[in-house]
Short mmCIF file of C-alpha atoms in Angstrom, two decimals:
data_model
loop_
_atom_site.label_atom_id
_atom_site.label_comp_id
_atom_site.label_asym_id
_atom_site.label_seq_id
_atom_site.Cartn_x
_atom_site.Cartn_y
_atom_site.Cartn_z
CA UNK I 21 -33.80 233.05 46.98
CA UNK I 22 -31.46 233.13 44.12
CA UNK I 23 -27.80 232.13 44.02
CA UNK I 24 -26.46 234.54 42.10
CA UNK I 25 -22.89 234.53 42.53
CA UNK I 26 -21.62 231.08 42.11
CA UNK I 27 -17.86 232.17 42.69
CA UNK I 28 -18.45 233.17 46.24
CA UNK I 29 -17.22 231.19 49.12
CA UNK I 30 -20.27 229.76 50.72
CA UNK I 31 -20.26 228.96 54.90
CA UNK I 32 -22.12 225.97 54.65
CA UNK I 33 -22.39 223.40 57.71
CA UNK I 34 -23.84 220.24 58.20
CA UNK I 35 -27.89 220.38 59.09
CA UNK I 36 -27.77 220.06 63.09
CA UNK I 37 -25.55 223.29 63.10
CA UNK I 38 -27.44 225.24 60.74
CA UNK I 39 -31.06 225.02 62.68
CA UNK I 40 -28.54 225.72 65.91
CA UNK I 41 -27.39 228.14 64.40
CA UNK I 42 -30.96 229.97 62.97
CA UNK I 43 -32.18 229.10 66.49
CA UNK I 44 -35.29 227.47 64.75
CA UNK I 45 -35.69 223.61 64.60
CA UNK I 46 -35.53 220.99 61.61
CA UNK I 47 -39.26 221.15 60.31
CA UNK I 48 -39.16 225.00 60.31
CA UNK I 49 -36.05 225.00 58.35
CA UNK I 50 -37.02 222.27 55.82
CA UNK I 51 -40.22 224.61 55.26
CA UNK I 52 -37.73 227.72 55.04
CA UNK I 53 -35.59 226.04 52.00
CA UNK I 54 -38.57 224.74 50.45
CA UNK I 55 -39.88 228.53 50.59
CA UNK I 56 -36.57 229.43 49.56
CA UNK I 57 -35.73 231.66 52.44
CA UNK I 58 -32.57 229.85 53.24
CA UNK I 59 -29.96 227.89 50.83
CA UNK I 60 -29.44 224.30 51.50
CA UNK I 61 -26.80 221.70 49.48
CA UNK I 62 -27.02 218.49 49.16
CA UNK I 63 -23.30 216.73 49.97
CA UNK I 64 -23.37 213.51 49.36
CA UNK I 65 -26.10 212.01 51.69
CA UNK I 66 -25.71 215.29 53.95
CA UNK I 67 -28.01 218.47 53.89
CA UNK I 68 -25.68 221.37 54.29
CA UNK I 69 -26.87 224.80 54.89
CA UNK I 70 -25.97 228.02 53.86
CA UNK I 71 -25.25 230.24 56.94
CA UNK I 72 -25.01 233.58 54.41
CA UNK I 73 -28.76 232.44 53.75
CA UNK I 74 -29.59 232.23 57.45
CA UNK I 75 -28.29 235.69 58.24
CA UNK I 76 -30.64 236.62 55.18
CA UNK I 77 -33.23 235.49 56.51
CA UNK I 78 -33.25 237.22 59.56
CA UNK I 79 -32.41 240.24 57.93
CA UNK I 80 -35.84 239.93 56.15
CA UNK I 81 -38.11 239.82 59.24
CA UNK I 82 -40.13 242.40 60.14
CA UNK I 83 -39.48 244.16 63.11
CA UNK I 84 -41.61 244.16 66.01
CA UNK I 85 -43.50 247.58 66.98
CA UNK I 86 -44.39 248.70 70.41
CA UNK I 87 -47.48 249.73 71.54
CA UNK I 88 -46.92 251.22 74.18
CA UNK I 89 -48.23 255.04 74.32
#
C-alpha cells in the first residue's frame, strides 16, 4: 500500500488495539504490513497501526460465494 496523502489525519493506535481491532492476531498482522496490506508507524519504541489501513484491508477481500443450488 502506498501513503499517498501525507496531510491526512491518520487513526493510528498502539499494536494490541489494532490486531483487536482487525480481529486477526499479532503474527498475521506483522505478515499483513510486511505485505503491505495494512500501514504501521513506528513511535518511538511503539508499533502503531493505521486503522484507515485495516478498514482497507477488509475492503479488499474477496467475498465468499454460496453454493448452494
Amino acid at each position: 500500500m502506498v501513503d499517498n496523502d501525507n496531510n491526512k489525519r491518520r487513526r493510528l493506535v498502539d499494536f494490541k488495539d489494532g490486531c483487536r481491532y482487525g480481529k486477526f492476531g499479532k503474527t498475521k498482522a506483522y505478515e499483513l504490513i510486511a505485505l503491505e496490506r495494512i500501514r504501521a508507524y513506528k513511535m518511538g519504541g511503539k508499533t502503531m497501526i493505521d486503522l484507515d489501513s485495516v478498514d482497507e484491508y477488509h475492503a479488499s477481500l474477496p467475498r465468499v460465494e454460496s453454493r448452494a443450488n
